[in-house]
Short mmCIF file of C-alpha atoms in Angstrom, two decimals:
data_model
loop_
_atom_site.label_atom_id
_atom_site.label_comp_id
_atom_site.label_asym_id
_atom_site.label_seq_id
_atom_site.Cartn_x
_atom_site.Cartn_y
_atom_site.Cartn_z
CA UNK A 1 -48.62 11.53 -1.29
CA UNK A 2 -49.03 15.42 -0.84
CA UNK A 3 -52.24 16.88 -1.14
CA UNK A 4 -52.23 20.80 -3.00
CA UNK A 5 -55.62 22.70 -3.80
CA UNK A 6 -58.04 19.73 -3.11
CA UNK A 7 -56.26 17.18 -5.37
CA UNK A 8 -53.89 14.30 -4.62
CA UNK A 9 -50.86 14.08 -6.06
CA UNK A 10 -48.16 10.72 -5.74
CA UNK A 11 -45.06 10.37 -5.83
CA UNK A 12 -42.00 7.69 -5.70
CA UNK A 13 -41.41 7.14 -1.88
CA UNK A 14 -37.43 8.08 -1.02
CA UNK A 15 -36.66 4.74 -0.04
CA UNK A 16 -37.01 3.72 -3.61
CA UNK A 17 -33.96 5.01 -5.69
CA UNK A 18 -35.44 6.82 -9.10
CA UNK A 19 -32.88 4.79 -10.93
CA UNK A 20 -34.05 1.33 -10.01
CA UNK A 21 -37.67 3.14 -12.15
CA UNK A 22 -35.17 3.78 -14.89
CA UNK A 23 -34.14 0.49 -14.89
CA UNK A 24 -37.29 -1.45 -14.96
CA UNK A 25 -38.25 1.01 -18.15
CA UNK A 26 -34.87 -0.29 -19.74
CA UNK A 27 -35.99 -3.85 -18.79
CA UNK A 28 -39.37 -3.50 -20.37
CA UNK A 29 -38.17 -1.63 -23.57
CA UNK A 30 -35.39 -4.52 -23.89
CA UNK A 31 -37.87 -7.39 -23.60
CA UNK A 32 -39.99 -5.60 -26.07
CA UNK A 33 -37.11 -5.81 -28.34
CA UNK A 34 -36.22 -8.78 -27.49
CA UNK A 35 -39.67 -10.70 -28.37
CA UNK A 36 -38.53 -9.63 -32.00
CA UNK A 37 -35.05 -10.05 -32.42
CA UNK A 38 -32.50 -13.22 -30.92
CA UNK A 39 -29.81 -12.60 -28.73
CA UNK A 40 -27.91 -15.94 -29.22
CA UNK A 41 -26.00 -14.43 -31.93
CA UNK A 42 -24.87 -11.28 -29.14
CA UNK A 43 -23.72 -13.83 -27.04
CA UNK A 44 -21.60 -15.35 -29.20
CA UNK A 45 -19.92 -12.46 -30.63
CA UNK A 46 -16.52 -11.57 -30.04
CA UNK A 47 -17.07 -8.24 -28.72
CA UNK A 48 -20.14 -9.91 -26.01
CA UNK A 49 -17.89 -10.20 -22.83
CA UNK A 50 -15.71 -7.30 -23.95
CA UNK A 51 -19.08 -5.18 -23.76
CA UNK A 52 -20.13 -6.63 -20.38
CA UNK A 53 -16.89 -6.10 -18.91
CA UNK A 54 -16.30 -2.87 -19.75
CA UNK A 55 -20.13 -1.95 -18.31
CA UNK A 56 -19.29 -3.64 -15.26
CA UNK A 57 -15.87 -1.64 -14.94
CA UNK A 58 -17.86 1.56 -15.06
CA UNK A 59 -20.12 0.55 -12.11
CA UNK A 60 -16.90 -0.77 -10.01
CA UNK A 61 -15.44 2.55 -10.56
CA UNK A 62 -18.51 4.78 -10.06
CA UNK A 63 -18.95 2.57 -6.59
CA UNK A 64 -15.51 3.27 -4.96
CA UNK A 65 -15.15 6.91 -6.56
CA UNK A 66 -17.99 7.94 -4.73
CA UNK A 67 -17.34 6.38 -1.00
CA UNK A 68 -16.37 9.06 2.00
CA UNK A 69 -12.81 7.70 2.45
CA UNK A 70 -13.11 9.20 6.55
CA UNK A 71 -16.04 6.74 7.05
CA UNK A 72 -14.07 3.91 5.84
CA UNK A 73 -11.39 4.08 8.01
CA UNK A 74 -13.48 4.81 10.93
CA UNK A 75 -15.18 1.34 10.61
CA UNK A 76 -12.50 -0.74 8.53
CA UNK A 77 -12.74 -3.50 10.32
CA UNK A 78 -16.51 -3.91 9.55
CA UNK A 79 -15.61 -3.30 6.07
CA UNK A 80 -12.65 -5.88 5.65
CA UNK A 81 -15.10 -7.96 7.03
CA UNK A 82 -17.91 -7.86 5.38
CA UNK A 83 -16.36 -7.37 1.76
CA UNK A 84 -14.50 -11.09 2.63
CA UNK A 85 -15.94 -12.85 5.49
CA UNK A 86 -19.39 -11.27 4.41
CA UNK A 87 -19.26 -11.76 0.70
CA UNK A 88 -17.86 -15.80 1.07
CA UNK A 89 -20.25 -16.56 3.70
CA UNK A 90 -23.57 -15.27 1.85
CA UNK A 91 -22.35 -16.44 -1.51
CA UNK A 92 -22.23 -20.07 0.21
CA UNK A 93 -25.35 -19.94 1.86
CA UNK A 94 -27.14 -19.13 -1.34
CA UNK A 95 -25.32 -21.58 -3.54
CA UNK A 96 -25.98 -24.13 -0.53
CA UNK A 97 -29.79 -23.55 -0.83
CA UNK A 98 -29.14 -23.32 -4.66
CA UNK A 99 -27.61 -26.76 -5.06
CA UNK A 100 -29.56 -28.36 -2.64
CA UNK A 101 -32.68 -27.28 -3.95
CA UNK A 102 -32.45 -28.13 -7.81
CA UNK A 103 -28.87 -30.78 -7.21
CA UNK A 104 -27.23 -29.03 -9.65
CA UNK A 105 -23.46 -28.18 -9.08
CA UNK A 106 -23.49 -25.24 -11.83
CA UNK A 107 -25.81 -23.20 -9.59
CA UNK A 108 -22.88 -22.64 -7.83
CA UNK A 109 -21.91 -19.89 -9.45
CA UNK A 110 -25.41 -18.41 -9.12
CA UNK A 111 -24.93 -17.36 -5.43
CA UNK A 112 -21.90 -15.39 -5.86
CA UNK A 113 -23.42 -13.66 -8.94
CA UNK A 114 -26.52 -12.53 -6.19
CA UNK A 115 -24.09 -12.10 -3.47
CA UNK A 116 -23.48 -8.73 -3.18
CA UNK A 117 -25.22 -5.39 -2.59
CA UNK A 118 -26.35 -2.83 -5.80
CA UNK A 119 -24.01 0.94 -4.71
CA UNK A 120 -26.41 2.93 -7.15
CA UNK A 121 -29.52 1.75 -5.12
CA UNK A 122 -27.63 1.96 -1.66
CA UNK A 123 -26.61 5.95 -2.57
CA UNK A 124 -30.27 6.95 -2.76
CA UNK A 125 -30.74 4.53 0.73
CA UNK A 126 -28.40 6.63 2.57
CA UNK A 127 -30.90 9.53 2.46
CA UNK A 128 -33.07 7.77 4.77
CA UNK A 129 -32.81 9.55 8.01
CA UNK A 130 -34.17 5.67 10.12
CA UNK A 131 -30.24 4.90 9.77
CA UNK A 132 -27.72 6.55 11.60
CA UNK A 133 -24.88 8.49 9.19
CA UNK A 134 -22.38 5.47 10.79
CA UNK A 135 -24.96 3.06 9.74
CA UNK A 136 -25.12 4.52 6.34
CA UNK A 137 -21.41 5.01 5.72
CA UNK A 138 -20.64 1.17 6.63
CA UNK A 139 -23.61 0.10 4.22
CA UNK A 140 -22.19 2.34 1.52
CA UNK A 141 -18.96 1.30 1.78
CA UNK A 142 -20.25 -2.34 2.50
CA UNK A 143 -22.10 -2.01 -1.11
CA UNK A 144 -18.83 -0.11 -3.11
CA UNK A 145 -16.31 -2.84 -1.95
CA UNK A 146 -18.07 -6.38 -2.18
CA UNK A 147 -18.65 -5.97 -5.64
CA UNK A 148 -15.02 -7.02 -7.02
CA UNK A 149 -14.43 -9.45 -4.28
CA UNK A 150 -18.09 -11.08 -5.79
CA UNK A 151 -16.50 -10.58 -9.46
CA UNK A 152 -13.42 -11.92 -8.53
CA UNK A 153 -15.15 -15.28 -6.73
CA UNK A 154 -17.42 -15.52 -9.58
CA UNK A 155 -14.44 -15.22 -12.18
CA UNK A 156 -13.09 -18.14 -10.30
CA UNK A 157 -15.12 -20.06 -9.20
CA UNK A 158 -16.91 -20.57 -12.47
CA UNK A 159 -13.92 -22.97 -13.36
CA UNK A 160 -15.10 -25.54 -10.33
CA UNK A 161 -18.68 -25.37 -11.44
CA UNK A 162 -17.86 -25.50 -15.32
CA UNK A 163 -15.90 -29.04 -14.24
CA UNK A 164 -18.94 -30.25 -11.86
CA UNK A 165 -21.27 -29.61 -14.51
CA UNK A 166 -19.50 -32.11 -16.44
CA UNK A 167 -18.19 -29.49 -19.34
CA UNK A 168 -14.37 -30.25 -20.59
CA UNK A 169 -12.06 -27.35 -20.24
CA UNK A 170 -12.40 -23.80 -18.34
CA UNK A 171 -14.81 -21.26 -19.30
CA UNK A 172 -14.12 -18.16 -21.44
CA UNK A 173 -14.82 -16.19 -18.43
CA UNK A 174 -12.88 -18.03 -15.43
CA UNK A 175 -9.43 -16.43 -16.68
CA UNK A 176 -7.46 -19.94 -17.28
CA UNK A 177 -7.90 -22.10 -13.97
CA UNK A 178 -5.54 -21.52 -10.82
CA UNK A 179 -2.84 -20.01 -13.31
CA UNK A 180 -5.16 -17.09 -14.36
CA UNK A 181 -6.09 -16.40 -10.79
CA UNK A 182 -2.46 -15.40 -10.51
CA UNK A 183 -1.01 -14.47 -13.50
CA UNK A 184 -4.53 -12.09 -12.82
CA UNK A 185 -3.64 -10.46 -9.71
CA UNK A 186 -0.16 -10.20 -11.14
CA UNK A 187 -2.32 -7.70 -14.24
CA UNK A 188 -4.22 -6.05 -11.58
CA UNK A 189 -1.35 -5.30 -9.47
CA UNK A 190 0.80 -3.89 -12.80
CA UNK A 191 -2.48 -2.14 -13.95
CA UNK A 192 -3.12 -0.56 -10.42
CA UNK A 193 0.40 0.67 -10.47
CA UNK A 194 0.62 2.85 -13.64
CA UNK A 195 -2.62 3.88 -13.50
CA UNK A 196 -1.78 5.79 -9.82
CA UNK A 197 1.82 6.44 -11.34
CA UNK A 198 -0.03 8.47 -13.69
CA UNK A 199 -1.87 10.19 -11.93
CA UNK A 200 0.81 11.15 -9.82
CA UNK A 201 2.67 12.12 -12.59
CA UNK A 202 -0.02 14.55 -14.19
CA UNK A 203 -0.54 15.77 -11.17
CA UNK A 204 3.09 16.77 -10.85
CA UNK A 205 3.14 18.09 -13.51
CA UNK A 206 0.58 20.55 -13.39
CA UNK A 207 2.42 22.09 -10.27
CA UNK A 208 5.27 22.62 -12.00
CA UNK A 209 3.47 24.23 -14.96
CA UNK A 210 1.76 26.47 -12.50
CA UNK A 211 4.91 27.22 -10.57
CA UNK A 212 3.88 26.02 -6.99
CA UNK A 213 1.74 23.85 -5.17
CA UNK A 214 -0.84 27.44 -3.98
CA UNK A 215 -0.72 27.68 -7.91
CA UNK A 216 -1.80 24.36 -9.05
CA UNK A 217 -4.51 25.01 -6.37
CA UNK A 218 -5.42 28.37 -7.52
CA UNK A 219 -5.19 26.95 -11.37
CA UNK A 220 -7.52 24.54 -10.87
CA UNK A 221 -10.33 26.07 -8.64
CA UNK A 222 -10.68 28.15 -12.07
CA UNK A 223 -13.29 26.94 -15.07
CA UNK A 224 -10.73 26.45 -17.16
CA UNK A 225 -8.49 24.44 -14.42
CA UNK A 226 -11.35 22.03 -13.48
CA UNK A 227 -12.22 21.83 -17.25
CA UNK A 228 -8.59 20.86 -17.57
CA UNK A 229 -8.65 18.31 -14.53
CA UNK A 230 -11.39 16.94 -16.10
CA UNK A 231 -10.26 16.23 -19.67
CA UNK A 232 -7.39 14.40 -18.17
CA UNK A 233 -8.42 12.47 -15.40
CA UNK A 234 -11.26 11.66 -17.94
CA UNK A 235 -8.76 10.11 -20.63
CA UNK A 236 -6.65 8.33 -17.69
CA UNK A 237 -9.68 6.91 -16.34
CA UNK A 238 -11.25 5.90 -20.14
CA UNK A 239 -7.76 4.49 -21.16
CA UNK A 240 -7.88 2.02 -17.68
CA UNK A 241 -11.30 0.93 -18.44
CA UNK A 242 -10.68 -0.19 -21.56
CA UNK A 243 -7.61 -2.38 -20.43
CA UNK A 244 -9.73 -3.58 -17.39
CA UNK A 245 -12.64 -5.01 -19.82
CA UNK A 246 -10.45 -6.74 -22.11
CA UNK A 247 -8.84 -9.02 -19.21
CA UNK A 248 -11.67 -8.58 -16.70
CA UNK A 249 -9.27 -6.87 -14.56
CA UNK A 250 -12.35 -5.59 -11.87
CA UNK A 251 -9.99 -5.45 -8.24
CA UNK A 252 -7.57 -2.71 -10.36
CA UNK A 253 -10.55 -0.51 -11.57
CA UNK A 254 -11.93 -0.91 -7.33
CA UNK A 255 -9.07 0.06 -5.63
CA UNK A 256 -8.28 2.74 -8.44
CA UNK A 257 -11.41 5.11 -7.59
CA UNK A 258 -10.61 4.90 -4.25
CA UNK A 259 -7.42 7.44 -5.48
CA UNK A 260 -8.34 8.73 -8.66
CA UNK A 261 -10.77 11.10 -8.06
CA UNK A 262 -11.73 14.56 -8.74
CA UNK A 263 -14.40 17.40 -7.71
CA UNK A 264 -14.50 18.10 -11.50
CA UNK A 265 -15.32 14.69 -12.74
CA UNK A 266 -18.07 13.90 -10.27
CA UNK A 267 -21.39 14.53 -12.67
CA UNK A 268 -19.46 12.64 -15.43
CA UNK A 269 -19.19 9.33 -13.33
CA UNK A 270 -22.76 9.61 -11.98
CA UNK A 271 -23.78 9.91 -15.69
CA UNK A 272 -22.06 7.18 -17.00
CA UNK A 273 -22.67 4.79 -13.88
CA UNK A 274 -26.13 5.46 -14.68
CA UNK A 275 -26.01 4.91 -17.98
CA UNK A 276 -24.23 1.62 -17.44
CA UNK A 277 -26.77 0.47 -15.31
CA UNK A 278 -29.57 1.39 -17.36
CA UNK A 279 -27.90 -0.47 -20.81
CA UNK A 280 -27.31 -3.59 -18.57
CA UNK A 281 -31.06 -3.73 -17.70
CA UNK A 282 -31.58 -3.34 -21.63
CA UNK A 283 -29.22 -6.31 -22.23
CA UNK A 284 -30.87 -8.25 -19.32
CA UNK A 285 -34.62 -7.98 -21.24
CA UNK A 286 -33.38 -8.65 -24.38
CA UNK A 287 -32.74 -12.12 -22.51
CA UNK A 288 -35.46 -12.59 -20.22
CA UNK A 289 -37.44 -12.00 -23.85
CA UNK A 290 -36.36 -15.30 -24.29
CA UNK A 291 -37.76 -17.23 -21.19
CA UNK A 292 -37.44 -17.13 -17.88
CA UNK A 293 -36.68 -19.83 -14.96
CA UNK A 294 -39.49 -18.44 -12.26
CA UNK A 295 -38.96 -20.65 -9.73
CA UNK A 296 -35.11 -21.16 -9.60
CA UNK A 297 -35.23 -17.02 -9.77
CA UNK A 298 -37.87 -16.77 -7.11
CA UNK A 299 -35.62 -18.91 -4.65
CA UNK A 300 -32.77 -17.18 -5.58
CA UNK A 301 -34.05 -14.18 -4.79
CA UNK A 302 -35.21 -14.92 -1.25
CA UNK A 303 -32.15 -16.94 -0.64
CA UNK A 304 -30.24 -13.81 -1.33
CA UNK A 305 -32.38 -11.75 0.63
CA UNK A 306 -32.19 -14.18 3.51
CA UNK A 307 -28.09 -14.37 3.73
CA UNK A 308 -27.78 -10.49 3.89
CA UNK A 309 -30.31 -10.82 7.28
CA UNK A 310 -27.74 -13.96 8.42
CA UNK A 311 -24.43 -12.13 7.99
CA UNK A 312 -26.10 -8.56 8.96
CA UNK A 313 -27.70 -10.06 11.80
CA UNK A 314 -24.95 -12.89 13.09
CA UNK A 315 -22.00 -11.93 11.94
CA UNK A 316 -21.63 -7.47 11.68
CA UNK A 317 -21.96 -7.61 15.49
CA UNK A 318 -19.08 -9.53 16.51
CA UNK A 319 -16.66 -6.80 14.47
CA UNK A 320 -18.96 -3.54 14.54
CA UNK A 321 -19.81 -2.58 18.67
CA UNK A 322 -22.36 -0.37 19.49
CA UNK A 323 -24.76 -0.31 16.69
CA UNK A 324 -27.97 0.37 17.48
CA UNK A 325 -31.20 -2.16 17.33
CA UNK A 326 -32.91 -0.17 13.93
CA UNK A 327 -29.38 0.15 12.78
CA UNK A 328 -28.82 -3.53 12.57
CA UNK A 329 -31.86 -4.30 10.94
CA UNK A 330 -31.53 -1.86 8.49
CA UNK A 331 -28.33 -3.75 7.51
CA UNK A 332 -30.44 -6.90 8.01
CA UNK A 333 -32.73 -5.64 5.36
CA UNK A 334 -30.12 -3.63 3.29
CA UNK A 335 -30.18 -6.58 0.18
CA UNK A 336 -30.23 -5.01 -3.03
CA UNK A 337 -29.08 -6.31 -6.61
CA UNK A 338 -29.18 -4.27 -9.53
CA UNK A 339 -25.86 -3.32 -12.09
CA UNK A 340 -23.43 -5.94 -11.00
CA UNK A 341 -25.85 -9.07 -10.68
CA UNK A 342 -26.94 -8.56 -14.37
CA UNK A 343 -23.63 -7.85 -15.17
CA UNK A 344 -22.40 -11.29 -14.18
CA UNK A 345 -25.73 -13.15 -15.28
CA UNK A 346 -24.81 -11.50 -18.77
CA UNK A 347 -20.83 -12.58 -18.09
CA UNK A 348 -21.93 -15.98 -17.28
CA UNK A 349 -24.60 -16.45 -20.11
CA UNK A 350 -22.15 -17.75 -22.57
CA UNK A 351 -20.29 -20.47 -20.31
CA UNK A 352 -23.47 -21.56 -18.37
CA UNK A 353 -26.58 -21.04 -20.93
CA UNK A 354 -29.81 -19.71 -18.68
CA UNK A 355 -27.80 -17.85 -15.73
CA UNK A 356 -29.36 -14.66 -17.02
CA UNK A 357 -33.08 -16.56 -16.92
CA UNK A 358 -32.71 -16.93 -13.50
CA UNK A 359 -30.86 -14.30 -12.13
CA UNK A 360 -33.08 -11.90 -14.02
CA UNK A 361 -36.02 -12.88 -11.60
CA UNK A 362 -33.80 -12.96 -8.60
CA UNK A 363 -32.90 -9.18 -8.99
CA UNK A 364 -36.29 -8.45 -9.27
CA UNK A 365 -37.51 -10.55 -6.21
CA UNK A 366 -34.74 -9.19 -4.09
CA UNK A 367 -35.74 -5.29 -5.45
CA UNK A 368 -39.66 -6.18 -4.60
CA UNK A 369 -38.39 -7.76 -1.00
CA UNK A 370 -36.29 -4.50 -0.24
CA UNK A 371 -38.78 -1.88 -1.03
CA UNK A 372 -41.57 -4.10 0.67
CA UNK A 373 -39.63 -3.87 4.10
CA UNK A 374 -38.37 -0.45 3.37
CA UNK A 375 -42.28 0.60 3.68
CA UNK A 376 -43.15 -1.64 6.08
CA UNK A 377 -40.60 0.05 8.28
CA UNK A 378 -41.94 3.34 7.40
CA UNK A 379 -45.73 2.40 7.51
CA UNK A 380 -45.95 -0.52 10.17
CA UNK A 381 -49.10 -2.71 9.91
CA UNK A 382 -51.47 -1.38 12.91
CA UNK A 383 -50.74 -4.72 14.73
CA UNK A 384 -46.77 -3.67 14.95
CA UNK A 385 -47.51 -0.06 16.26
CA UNK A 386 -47.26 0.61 19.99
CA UNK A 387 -50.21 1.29 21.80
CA UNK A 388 -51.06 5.27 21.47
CA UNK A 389 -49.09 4.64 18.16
CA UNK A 390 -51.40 7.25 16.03
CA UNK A 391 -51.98 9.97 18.89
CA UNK A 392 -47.94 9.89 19.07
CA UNK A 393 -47.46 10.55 15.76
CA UNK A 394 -50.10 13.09 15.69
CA UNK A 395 -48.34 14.81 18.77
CA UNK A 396 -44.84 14.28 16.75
CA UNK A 397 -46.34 15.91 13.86
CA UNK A 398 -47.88 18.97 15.86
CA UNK A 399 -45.81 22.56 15.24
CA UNK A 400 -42.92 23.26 17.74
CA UNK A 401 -44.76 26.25 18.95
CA UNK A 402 -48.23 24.93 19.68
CA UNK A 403 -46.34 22.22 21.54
CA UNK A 404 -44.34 24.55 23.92
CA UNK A 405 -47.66 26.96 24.10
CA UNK A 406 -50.30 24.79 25.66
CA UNK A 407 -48.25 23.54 28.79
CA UNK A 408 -47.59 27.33 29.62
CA UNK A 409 -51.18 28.17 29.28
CA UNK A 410 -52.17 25.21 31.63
CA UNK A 411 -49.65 26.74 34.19
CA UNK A 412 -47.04 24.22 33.69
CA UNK A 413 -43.41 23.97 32.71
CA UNK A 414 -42.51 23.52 29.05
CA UNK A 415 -39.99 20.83 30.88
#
């Protein structure tokens, strides 16, 4: 709050990311719509998990486009470990307090659709200056990577809980058993492969158009270069999208922004990883129009909350050294679910009717839990501030120069 000419004026604190406000407007306008029209016949369209795949490809992408590859390799081993060790170990403790809760074996696939951490609402998290930029860069990169590890357990996993839940067959979204879950990585691995052949190729290519290599450079720091740049690394980037949504083929479209990547194209992935994330909070009302399990959702979302402090707390420390005390439990507290948790409710919706009824509440629990600690940590409670807490802050708060002055007028050293 900032006050100018006598009258208050409020604004959206920075640990709250502006499109998390966009996405609660989607949210409301699609459960408006949804109180009038019936989504059943969405779901079982032919296009449904086409659509929902080819959302969720955009977010993958946007996630790993935008990560600093230096701070990933400075704390890979972090990384590795919390995209794997992380990712199984949370997803189990939330399907543990899932199953045991309600003793129902299909809620199994609910704690690996909560499991990981929202990159959109992480991005605008790294602005806050209470984490250090190494805390930051192994949350962001935490965030960008768990996602298609979580899409790839849920994919697979589903199959398990389809079977416990006493359903015949495999679900249209578990990718045909063990024998999709390689013939799978076998499509990711081919898809992965021409996609950086490409854009090896193009780029090859425009050095020899140019001539040389300080050509191609000088070619494309020019409008009509990065114009050029764009268009193509645009149509490569459409063209794998497309092919990743129609098999679910989410690891390809990760590991592919990690290398596919240009100055020129960076407003057109924020755009459209916005945009994704603000249609899948659309879809998600038109379905919470329709009911909504509060109290499955509600423990959901704390158990999801909850496993991020466990594996933050208990686990980080034994492969990141040296992190500081408000550095861990900003990771404690780092939970988020947004774009990929609605994704996969909306994935899951058609194999496992009501996923999207309570994961729809969980996102929002976790959301309310995160910003709730996020000002807590930036307002503490009077009981949790030190004693001399306000007249420190005041003296914090006091202009350099008035600080320095009064010790030299009382004769002593600014020292």
């Amino acid at each position: 709050m900032r006050r100018s000419g006598g009258v208050r004026s409020w604004r959206l604190p920075e640990s709250i990311p502006g499109i998390v406000v966009g996405g609660l407007g989607a949210l409301v306008a699609g459960v408006t719509i949804g109180l009038f029209t019936d989504p059943a016949a969405l779901v079982g369209s032919g296009g449904y998990l086409y659509g929902t795949g080819l959302l969720l490809a955009v977010g993958l992408y946007g996630s790993t486009y935008s990560i600093d590859l230096g701070a990933l390799r400075s704390d890979l081993s972090g990384v590795v470990a919390a995209v794997t060790l992380g990712v199984v170990l949370k997803a189990s403790l939330i399907a543990g307090v899932m199953v045991l809760t309600f003793d129902r074996p299909e809620y199994l696939v609910l704690g690996i659709a909560v499991a990981q951490i929202d990159p959109l609402s992480v991005a605008a998290l790294g602005k806050d200056e209470r984490m250090s930029p190494r805390a930051r860069s192994l949350l962001t990169a935490w965030a960008s990577f768990d996602d298609p590890m979580t899409v790839l357990l849920t994919l697979y996993v589903a199959a398990y809980a389809y079977t416990a839940a006493g359903h015949e067959g495999v679900p249209a979204v578990a990718g045909g058993g063990a024998g999709g879950y390689v013939s799978g990585l076998g499509l990711n691995a081919a898809l992965l492969a021409g996609v950086l052949l490409l854009w090896w190729g193009g780029r090859r290519a425009l050095r020899a158009f140019a001539g040389s290599r300080a050509a191609a450079a000088a070619l494309a720091g020019t409008p009509p270069g990065r114009r050029a740049e764009a268009v193509l690394t645009g149509a490569l980037v459409v063209a794998m999208l497309a092919l990743a949504a129609s098999g679910m083929l989410m690891p390809a479209v990760a590991l592919a922004g990690l290398a596919v990547r240009t100055g020129a194209f960076d407003k057109v992935v924020e755009r459209a990883v916005a945009g994704a994330y603000l249609a899948a909070f659309l879809a998600l009302g038109l379905f919470l129009a329709q009911g909504v399990a509060l109290l499955p959702g509600l423990v959901l979302g704390v158990a999801a909350f909850g496993a991020q402090a466990v594996v933050a707390l208990g686990v980080m420390p034994l492969f990141v050294r040296g992190l500081e005390r408000r550095d861990r439990i900003a990771l404690g507290l780092g939970q988020q679910n947004g774009i990929t948790a609605v994704l996969i409710a909306l994935a899951l919706e058609r194999d496992f009717p009501g996923t999207v009824s309570i994961v729809g509440p969980a996102v929002l629990v976790v959301n309310l839990l995160h910003g709730t600690s996020q000002v807590l940590l930036a307002h503490p409670p009077r009981p949790w501030r030190r004693r001399g807490g306000p007249e420190l802050r005041a003296a914090e708060e006091r202009p350099s120069g008035r600080v320095a002055q009064e010790p030299l007028a009382k004769g002593r050293s600014p020292a």
